[in-house]
JSON list of C-alpha atoms in Angstrom, two decimals:
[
{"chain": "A", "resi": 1, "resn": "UNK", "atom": "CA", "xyz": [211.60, -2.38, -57.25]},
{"chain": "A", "resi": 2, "resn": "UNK", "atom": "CA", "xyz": [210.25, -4.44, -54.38]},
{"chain": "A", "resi": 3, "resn": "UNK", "atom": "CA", "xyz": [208.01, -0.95, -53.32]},
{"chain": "A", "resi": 4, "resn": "UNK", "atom": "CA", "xyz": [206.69, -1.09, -56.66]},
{"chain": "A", "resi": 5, "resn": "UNK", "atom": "CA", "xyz": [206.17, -5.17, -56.58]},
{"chain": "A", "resi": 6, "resn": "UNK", "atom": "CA", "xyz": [204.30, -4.09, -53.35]},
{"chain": "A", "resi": 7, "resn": "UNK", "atom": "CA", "xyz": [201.87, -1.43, -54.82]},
{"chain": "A", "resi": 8, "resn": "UNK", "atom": "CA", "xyz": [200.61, -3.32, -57.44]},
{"chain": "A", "resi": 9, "resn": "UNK", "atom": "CA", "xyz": [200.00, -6.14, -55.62]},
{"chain": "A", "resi": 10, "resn": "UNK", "atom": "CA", "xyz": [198.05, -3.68, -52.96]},
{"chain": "A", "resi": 11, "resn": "UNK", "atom": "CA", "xyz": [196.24, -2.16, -55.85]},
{"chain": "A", "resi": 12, "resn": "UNK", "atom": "CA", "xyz": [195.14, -5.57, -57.22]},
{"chain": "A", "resi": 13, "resn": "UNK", "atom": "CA", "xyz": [194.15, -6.63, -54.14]},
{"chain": "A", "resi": 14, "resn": "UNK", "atom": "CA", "xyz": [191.74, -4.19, -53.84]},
{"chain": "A", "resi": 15, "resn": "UNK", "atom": "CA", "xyz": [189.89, -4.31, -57.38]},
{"chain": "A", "resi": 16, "resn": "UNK", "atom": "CA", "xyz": [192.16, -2.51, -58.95]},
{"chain": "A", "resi": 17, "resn": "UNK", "atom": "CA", "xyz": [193.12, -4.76, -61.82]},
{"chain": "A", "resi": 18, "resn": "UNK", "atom": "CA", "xyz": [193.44, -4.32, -65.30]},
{"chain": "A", "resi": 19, "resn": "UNK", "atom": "CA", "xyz": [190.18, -3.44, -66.75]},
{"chain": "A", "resi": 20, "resn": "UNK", "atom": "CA", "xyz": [188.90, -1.67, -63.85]},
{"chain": "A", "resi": 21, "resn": "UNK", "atom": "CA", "xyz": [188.04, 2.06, -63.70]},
{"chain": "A", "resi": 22, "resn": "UNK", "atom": "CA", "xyz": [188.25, 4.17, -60.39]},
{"chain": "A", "resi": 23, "resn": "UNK", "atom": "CA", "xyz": [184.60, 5.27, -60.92]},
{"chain": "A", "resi": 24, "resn": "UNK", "atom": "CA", "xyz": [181.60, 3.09, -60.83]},
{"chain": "A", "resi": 25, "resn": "UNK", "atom": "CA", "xyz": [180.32, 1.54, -63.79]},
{"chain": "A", "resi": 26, "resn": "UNK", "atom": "CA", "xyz": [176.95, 2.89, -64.56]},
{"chain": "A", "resi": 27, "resn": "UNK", "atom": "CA", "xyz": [174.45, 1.05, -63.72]},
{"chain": "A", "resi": 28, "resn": "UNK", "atom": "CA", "xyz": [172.07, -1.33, -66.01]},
{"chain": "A", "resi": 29, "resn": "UNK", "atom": "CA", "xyz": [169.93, 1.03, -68.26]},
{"chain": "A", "resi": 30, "resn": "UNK", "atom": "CA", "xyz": [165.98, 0.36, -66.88]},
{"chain": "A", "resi": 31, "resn": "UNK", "atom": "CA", "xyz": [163.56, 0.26, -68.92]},
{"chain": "A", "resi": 32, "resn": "UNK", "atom": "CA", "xyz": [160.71, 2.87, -69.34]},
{"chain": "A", "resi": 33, "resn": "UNK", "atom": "CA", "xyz": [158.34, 0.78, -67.66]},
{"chain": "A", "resi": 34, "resn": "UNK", "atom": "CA", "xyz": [160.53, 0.63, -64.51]},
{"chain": "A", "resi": 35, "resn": "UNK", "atom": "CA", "xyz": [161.37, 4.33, -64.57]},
{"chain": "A", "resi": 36, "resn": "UNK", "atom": "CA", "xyz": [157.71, 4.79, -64.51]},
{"chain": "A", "resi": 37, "resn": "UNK", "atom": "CA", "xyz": [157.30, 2.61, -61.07]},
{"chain": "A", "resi": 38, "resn": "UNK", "atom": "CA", "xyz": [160.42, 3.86, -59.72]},
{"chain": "A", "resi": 39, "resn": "UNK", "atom": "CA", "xyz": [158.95, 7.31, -60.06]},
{"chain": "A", "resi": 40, "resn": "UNK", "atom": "CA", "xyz": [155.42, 6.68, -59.38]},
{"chain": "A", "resi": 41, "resn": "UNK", "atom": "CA", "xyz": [157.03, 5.03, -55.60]},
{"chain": "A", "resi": 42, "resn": "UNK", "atom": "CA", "xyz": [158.95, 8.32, -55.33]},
{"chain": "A", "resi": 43, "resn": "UNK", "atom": "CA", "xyz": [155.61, 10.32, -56.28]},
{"chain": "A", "resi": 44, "resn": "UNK", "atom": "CA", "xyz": [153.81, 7.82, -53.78]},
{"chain": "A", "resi": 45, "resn": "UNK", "atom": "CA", "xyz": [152.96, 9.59, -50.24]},
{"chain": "A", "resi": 46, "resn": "UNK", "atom": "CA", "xyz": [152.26, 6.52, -48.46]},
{"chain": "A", "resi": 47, "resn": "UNK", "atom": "CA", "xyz": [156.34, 4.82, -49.62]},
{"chain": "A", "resi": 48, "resn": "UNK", "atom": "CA", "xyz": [158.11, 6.11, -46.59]},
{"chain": "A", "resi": 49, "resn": "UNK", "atom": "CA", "xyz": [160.24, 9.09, -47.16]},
{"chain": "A", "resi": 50, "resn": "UNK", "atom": "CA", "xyz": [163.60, 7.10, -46.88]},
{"chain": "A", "resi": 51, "resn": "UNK", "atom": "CA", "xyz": [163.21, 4.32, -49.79]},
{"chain": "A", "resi": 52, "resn": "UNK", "atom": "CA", "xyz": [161.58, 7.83, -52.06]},
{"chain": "A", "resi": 53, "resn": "UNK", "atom": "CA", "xyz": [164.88, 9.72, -50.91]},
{"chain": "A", "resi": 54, "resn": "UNK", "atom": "CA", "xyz": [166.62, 6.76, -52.31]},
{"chain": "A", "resi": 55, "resn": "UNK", "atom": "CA", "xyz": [165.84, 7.43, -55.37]},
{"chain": "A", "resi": 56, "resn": "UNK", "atom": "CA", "xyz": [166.28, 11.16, -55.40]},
{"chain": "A", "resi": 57, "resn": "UNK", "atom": "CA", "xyz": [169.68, 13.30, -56.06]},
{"chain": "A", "resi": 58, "resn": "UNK", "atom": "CA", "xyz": [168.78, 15.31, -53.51]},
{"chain": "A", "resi": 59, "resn": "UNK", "atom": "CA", "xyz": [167.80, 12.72, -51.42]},
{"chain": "A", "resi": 60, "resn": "UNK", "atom": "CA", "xyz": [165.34, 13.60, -47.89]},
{"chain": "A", "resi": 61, "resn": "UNK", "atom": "CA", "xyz": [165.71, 17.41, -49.14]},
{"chain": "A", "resi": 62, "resn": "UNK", "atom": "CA", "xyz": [164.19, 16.45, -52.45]},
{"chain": "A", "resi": 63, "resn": "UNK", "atom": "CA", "xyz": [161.03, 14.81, -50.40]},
{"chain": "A", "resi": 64, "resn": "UNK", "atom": "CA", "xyz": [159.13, 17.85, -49.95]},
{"chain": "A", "resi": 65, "resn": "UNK", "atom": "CA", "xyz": [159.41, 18.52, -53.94]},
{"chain": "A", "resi": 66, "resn": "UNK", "atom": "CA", "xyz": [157.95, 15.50, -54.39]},
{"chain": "A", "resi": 67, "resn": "UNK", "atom": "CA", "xyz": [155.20, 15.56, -51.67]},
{"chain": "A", "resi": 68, "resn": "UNK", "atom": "CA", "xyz": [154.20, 18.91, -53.66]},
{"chain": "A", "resi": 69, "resn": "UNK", "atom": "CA", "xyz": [154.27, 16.77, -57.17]},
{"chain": "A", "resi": 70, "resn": "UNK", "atom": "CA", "xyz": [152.01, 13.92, -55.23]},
{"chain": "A", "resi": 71, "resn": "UNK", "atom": "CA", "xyz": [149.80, 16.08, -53.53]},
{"chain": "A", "resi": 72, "resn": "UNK", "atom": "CA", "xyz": [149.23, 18.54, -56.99]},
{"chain": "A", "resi": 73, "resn": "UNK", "atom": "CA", "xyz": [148.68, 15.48, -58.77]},
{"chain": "A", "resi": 74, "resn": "UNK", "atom": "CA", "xyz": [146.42, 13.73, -56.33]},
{"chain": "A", "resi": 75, "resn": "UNK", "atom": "CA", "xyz": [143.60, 16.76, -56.86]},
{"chain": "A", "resi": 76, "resn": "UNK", "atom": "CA", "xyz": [143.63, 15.62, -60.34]},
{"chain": "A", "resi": 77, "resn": "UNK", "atom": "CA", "xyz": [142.46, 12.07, -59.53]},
{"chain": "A", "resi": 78, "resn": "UNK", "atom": "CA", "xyz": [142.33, 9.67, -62.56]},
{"chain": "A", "resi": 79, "resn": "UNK", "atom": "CA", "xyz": [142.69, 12.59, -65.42]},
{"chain": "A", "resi": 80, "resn": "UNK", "atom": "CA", "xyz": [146.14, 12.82, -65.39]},
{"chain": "A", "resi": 81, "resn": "UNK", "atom": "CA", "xyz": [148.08, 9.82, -66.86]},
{"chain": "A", "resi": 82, "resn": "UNK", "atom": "CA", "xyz": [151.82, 9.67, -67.25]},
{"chain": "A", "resi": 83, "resn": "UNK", "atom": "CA", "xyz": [154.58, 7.47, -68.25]},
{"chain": "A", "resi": 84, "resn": "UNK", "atom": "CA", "xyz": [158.38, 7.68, -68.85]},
{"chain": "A", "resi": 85, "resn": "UNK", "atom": "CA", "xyz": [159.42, 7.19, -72.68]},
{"chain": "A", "resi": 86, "resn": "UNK", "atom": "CA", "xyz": [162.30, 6.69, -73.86]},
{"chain": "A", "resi": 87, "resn": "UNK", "atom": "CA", "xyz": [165.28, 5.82, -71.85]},
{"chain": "A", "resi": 88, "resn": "UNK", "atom": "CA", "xyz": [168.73, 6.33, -73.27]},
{"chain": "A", "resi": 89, "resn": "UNK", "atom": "CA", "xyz": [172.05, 6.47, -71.96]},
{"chain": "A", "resi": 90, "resn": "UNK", "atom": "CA", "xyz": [173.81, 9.49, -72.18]},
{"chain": "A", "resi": 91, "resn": "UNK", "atom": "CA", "xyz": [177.00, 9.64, -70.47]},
{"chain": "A", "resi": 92, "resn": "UNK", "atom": "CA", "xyz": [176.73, 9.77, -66.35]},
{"chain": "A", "resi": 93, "resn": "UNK", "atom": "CA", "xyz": [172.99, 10.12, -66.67]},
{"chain": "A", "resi": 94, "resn": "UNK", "atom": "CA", "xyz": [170.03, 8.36, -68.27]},
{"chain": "A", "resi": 95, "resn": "UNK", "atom": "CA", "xyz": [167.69, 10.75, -70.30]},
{"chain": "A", "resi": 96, "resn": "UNK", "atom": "CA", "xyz": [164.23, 10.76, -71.12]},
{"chain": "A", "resi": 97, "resn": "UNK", "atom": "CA", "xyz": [160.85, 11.91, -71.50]},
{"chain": "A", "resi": 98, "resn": "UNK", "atom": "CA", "xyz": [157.74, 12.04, -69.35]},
{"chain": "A", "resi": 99, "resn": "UNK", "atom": "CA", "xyz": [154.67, 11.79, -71.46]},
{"chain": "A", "resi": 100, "resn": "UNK", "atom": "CA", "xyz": [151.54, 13.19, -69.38]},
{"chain": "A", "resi": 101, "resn": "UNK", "atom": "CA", "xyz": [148.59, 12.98, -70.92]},
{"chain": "A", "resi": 102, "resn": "UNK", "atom": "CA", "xyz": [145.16, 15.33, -69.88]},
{"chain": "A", "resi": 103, "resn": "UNK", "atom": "CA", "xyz": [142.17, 14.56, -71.41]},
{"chain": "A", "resi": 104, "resn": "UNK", "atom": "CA", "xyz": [140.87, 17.22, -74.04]},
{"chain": "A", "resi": 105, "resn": "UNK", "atom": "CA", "xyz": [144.30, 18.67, -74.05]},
{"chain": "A", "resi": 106, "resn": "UNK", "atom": "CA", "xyz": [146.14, 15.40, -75.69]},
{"chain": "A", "resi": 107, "resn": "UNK", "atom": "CA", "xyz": [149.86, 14.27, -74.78]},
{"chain": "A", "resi": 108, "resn": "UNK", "atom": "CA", "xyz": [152.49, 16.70, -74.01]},
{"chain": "A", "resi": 109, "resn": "UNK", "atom": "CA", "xyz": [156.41, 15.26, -72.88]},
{"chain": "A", "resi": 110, "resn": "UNK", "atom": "CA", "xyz": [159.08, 16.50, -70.76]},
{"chain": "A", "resi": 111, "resn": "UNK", "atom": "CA", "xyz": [162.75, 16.12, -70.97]},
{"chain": "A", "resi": 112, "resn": "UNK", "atom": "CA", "xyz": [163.98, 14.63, -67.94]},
{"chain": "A", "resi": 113, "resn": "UNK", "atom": "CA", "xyz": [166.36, 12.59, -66.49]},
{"chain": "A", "resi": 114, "resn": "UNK", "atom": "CA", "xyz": [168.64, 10.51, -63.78]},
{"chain": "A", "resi": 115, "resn": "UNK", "atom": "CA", "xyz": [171.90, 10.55, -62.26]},
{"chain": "A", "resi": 116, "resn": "UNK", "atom": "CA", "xyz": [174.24, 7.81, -61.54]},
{"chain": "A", "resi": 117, "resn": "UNK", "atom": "CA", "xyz": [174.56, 8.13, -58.25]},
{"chain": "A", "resi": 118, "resn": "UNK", "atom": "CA", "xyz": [177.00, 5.33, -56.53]},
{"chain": "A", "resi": 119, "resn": "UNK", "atom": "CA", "xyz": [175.62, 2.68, -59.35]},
{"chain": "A", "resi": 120, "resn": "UNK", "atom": "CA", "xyz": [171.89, 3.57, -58.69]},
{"chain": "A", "resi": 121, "resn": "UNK", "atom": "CA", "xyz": [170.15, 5.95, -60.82]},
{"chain": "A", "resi": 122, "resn": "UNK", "atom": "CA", "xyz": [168.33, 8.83, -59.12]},
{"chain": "A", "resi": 123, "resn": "UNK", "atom": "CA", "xyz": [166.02, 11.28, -60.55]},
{"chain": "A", "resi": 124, "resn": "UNK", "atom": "CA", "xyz": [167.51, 14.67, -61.08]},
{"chain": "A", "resi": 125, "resn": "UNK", "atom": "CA", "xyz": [167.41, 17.60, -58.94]},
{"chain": "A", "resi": 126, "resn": "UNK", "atom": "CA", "xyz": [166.57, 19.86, -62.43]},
{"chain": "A", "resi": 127, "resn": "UNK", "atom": "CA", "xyz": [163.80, 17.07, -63.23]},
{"chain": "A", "resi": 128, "resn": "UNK", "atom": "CA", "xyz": [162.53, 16.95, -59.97]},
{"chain": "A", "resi": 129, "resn": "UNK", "atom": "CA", "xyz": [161.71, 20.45, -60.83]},
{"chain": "A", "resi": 130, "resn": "UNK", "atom": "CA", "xyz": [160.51, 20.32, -64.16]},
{"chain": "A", "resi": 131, "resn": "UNK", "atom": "CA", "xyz": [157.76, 17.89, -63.18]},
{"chain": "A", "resi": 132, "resn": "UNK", "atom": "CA", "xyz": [156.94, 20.05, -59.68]},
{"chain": "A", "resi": 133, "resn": "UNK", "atom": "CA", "xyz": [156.41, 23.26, -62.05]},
{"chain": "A", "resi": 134, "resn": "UNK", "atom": "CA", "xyz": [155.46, 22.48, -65.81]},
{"chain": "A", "resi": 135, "resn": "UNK", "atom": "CA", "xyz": [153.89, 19.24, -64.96]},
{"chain": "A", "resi": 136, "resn": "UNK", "atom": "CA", "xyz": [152.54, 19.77, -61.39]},
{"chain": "A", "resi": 137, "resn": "UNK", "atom": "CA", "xyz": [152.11, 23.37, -61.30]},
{"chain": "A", "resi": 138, "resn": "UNK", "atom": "CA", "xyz": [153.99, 23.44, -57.57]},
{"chain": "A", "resi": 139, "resn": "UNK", "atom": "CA", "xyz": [156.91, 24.44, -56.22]},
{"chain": "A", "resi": 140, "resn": "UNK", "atom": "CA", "xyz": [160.40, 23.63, -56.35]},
{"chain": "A", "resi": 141, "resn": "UNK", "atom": "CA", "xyz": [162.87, 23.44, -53.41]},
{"chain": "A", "resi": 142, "resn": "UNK", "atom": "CA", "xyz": [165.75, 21.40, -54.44]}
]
């Protein structure tokens, strides 16, 4: 009895109370507006590659995919507008779309979305990839 006294006051000391799960809670849903400047930072060549990798599943091997989204983009100048839509909880990872709009050609979206990752949401490996080659028209390599 006293081992078992023992444990359970161990496992309470540690967080492990009543209430508590083993995994992380998920973080805070963000809103679209702060998935869009979370990804336009990751999209940004001059944020240095370790906050972007931050925010990536794949973390510094997901840099180069999004150095070719950046730089694909960047030829484009001002005629390419985008913005995340839609944010919505869906288990371990936040879905959503990414509305990129071309002038003359109108509004098309993309399903994409974010992993929880430790309590921080990163953007996917798979949507990494989406935007690199049906937004972007780049390559891929996460």
């Amino acid at each position: 009895m006293r081992a078992v006294l023992a444990a359970t006051a161990s496992i309470l000391a540690m967080g492990g109370g009543i209430g508590t799960g083993i995994a992380a809670a998920a973080p805070p849903v963000p809103s679209a507006d702060q998935l869009t400047s979370q990804l336009r930072q990751v999209l940004s060549t001059g944020t240095p590659d370790d906050q972007r990798a931050a925010a990536l599943q794949g973390g510094q091997a997901a840099v180069p995919t999004a150095n070719n989204i950046a730089n694909a983009l960047n030829r484009y100048g001002g005629m390419v507008n985008w913005s995340v839509q839609n944010p919505a909880l869906n288990g371990n990872q936040l879905d959503a779309q990414l509305a990129v709009t071309i002038p003359v050609f109108g509004t098309k979206t993309h399903d994409i979305n974010w992993v929880n990752d430790g309590g921080t949401w990163k953007l996917s490996n798979a949507s990494a990839c989406v935007i690199a080659t049906q937004v972007a028209g780049t390559d891929c390599t996460v």
